[in-house]
mmCIF file of C-alpha atoms in Angstrom:
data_model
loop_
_atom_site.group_PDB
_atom_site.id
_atom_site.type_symbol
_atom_site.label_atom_id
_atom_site.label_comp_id
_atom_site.label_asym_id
_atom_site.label_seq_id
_atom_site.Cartn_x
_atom_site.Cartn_y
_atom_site.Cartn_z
ATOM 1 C CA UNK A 15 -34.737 3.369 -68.888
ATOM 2 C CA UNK A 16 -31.300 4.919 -68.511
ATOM 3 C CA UNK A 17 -28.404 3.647 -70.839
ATOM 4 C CA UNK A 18 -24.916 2.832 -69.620
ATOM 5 C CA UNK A 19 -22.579 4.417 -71.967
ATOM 6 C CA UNK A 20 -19.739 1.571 -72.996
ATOM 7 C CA UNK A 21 -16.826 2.980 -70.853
ATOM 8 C CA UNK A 22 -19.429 2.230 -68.007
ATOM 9 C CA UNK A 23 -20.141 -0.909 -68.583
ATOM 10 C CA UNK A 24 -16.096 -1.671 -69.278
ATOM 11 C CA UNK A 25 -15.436 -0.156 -65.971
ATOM 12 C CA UNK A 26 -18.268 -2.578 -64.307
ATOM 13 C CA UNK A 27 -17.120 -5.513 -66.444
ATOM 14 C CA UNK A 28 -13.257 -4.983 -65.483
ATOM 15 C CA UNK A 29 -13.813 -5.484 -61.667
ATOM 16 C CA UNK A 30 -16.492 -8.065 -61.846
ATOM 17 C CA UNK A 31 -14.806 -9.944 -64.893
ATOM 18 C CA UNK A 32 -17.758 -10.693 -66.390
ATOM 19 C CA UNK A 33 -20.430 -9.131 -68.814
ATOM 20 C CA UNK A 34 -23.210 -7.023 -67.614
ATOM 21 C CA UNK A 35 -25.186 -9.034 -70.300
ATOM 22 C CA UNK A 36 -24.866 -11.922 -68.710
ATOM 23 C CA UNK A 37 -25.668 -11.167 -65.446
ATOM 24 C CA UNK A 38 -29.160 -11.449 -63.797
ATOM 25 C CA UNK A 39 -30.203 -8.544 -61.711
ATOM 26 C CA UNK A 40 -32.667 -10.316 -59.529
ATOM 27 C CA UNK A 41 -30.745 -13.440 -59.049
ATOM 28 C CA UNK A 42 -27.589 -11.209 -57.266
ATOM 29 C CA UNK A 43 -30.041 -9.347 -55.498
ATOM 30 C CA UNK A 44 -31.664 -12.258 -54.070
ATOM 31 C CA UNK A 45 -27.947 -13.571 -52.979
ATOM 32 C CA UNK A 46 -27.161 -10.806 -51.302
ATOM 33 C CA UNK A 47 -30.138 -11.461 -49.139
ATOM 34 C CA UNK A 48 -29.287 -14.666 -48.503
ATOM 35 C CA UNK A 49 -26.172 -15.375 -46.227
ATOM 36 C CA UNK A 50 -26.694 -19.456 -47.069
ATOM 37 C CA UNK A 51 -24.833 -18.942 -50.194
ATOM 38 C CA UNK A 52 -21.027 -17.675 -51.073
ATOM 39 C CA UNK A 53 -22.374 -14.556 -52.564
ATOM 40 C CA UNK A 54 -24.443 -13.187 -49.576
ATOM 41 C CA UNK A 55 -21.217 -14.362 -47.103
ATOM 42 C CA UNK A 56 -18.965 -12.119 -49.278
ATOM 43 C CA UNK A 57 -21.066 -9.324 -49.307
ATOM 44 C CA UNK A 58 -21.396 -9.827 -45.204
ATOM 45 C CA UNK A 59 -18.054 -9.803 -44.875
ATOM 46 C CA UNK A 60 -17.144 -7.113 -47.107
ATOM 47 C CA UNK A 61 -19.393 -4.946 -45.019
ATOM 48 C CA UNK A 62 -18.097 -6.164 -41.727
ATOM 49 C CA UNK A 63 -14.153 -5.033 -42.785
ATOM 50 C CA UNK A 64 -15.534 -1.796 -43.742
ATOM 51 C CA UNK A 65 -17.024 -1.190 -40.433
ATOM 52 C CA UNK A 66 -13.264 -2.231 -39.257
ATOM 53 C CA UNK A 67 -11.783 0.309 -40.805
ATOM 54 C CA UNK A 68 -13.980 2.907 -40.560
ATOM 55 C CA UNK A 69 -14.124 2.396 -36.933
ATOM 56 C CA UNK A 70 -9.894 2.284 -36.998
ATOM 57 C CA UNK A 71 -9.659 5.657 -39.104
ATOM 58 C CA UNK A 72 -11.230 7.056 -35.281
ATOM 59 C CA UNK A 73 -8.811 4.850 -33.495
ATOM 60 C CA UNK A 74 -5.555 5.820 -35.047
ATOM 61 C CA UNK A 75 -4.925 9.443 -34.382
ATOM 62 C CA UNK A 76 -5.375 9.026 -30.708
ATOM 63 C CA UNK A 77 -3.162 5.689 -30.408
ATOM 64 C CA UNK A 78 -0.461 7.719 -32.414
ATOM 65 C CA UNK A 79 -1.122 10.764 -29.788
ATOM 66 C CA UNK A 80 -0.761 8.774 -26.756
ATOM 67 C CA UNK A 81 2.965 6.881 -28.121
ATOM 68 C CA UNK A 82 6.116 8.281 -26.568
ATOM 69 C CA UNK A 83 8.449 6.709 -29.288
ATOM 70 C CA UNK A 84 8.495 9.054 -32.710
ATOM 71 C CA UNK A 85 8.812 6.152 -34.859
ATOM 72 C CA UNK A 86 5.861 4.531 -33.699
ATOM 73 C CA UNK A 87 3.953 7.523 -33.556
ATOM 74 C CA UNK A 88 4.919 7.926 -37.212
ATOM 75 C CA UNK A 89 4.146 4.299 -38.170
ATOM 76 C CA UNK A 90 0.682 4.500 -36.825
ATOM 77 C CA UNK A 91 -0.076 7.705 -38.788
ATOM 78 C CA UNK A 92 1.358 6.203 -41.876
ATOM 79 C CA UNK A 93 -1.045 3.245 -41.287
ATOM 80 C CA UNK A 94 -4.046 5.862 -40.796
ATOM 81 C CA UNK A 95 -3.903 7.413 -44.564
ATOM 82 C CA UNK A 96 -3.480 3.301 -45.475
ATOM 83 C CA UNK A 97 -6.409 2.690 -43.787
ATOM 84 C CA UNK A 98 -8.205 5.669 -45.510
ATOM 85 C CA UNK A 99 -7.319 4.332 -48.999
ATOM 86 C CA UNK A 100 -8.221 0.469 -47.893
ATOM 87 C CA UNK A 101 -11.907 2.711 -47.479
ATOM 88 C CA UNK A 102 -11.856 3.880 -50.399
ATOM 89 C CA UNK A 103 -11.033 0.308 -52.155
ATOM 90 C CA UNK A 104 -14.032 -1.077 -50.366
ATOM 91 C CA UNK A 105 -16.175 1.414 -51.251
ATOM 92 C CA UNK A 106 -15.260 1.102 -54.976
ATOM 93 C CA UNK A 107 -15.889 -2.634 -54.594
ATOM 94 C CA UNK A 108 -19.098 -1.765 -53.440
ATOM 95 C CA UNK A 109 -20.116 0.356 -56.139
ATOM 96 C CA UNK A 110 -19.187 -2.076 -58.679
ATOM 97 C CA UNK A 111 -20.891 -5.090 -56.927
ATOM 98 C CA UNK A 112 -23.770 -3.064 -56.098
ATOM 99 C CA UNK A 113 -23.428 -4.106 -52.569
ATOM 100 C CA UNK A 114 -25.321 -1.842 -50.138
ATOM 101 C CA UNK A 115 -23.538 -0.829 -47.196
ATOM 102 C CA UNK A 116 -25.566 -2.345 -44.087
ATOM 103 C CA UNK A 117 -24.277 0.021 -41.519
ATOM 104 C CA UNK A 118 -24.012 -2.926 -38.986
ATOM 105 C CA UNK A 119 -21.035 -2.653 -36.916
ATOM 106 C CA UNK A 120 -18.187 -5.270 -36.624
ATOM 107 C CA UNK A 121 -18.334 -5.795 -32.571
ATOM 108 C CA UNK A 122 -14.882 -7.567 -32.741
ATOM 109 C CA UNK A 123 -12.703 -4.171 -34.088
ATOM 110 C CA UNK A 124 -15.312 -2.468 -31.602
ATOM 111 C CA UNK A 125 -13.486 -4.971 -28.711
ATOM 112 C CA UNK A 126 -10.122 -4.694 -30.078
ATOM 113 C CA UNK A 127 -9.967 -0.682 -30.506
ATOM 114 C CA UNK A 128 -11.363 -0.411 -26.463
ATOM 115 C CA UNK A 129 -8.744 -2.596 -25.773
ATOM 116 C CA UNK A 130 -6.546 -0.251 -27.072
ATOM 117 C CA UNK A 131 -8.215 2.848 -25.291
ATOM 118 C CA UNK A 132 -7.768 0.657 -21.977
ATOM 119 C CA UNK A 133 -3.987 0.770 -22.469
ATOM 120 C CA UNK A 134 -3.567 4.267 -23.039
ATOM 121 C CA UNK A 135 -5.869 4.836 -19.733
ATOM 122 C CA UNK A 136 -4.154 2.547 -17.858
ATOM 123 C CA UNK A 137 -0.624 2.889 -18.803
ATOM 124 C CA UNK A 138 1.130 6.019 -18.104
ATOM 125 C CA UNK A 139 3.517 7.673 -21.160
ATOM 126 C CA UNK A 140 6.299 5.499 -21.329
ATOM 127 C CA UNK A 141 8.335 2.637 -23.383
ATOM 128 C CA UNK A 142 6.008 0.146 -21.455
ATOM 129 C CA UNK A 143 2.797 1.951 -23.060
ATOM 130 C CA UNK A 144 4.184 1.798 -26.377
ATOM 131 C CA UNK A 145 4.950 -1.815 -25.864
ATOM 132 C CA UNK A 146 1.827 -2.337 -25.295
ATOM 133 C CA UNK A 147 0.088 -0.241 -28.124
ATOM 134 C CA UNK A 148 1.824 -2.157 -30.488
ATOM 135 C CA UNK A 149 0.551 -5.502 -29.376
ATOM 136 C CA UNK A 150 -2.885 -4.034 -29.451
ATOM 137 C CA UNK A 151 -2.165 -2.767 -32.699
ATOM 138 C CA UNK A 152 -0.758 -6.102 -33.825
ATOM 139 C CA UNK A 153 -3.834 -7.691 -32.449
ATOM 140 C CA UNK A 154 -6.130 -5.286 -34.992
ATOM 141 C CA UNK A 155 -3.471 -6.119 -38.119
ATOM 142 C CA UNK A 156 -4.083 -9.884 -37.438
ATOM 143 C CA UNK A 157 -7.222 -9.518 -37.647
ATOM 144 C CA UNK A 158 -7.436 -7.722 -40.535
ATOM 145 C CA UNK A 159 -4.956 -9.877 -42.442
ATOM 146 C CA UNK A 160 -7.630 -12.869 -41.497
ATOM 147 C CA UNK A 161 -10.471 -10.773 -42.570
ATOM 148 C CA UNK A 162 -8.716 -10.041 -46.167
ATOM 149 C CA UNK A 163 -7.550 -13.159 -46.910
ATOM 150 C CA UNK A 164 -10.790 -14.616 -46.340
ATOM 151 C CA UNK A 165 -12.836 -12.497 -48.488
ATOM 152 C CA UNK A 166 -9.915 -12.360 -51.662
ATOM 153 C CA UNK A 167 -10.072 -16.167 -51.438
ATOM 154 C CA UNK A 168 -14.098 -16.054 -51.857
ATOM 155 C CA UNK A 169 -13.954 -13.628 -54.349
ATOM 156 C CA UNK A 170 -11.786 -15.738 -56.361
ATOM 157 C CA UNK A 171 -13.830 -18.567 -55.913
ATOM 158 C CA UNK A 172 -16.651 -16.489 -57.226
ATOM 159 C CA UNK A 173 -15.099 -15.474 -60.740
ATOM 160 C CA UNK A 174 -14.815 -12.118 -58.871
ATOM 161 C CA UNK A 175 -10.693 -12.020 -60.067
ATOM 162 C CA UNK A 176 -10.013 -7.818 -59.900
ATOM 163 C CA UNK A 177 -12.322 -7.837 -56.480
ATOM 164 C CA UNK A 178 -9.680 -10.270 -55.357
ATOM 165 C CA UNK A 179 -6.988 -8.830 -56.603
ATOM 166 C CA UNK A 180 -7.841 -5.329 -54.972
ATOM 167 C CA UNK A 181 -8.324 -6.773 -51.438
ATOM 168 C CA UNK A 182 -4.780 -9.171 -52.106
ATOM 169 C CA UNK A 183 -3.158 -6.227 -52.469
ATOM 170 C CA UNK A 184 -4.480 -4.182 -49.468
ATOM 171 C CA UNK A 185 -3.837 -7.755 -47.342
ATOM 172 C CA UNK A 186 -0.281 -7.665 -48.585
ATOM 173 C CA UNK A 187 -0.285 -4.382 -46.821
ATOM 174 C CA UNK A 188 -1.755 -5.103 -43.770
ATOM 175 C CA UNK A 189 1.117 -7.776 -43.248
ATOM 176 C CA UNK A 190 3.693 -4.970 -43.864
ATOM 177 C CA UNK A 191 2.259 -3.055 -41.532
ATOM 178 C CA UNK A 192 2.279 -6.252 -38.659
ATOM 179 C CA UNK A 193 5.679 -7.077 -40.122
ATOM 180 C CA UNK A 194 6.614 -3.354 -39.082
ATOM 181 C CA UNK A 195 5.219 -2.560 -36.247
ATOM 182 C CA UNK A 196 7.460 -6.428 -35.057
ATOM 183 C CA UNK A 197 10.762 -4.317 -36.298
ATOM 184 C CA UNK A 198 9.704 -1.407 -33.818
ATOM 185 C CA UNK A 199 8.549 -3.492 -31.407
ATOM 186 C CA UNK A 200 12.163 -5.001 -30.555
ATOM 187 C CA UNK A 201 13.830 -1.571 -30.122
ATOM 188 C CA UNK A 202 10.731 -0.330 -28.157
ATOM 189 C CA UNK A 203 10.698 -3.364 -25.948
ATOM 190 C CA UNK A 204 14.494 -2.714 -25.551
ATOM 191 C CA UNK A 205 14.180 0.503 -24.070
ATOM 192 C CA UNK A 206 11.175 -0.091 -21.560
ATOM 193 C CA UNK A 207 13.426 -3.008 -20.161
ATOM 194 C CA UNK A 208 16.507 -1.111 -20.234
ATOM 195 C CA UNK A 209 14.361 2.172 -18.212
ATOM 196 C CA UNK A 210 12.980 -1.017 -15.649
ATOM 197 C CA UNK A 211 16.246 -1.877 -14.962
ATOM 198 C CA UNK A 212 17.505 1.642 -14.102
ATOM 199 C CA UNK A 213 14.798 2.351 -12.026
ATOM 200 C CA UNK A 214 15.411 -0.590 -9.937
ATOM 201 C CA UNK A 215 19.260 0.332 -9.024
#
């Protein structure tokens, strides 16, 4: 059998905030099989945001492609490499829960991101398309903040303190992010109505 060496088991022990010694294999296997108990819902939701933000790492580049405003355009690729470290926090959660990744995808970013590919289809280049991306975009933060909060509140629950603090921390994000895109939302909104009004003299 292979021995952890005891920076290892530290590094396992400092996210899980517990001791390896005290932990029973089999018994969190056989809760991550189960979705009945608080365990097996954390681990079903962990994997469900992952499959959010994997899916939004795709999304991102072509809503910031298909903005007109700069700032927007910027914002959304700003939120992309966020998004790729939120990945990489998940994944590190994973590896220290031992929580396989079930490859299921989440259908609701699946619904919210073709909303988003509707818009830029639908809407020609302009203010009004940008308005419009950003309550799409909105829509996808919202439901990430939900997600987050959720699962740092379970892993609390569960003992699981530096799990929760990791995904506070990326949820605190996320509602910079909503809070942001609301700032360039109110100049953006400005301009489409100002453009509507021109066009009409």
């Amino acid at each position: 059998m292979e021995t952890k060496s005891i920076s290892e088991t530290n590094a396992v022990n400092d996210i899980t905030g517990g001791s390896m010694a005290n932990k029973d294999p089999s018994a969190t296997k056989s809760l991550a099989n189960n979705h009945n108990s608080l365990r097996g819902l954390l681990e079903h939701q962990l994997n469900d945001i992952y499959s959010a933000e994997m899916q939004l790492t795709k999304a991102l580049p072509e809503m910031a492609k298909a903005c007109n405003d700069e700032e927007l355009q910027d914002a959304f690729l700003e939120h992309l490499d966020q998004t790729k470290k939120h990945v990489e926090r998940l994944e590190k959660i994973f590896i220290k829960l031992r929580i396989e990744k079930t490859g299921e995808s989440c259908k609701a970013m699946e619904g919210l991101i073709q909303e988003n590919k509707k818009i830029i289809l639908e809407f020609e280049e302009s203010p009004v398309r940008d308005s419009a991306l950003i309550i799409g975009a909105q829509k996808v933060e919202h439901y990430e903040i939900a997600s987050y909060g959720s699962v740092s509140e379970l892993a609390d629950v569960l003992g699981l303190h530096k799990v929760a603090d990791l995904l506070e921390r990326t949820l605190q994000e996320e509602e910079f992010t909503d809070k942001l895109l609301s700032e360039i939302a109110m100049d953006i909104n400005d301009d489409a109505y100002e453009t509507e009004e021109q066009s009409s003299r």
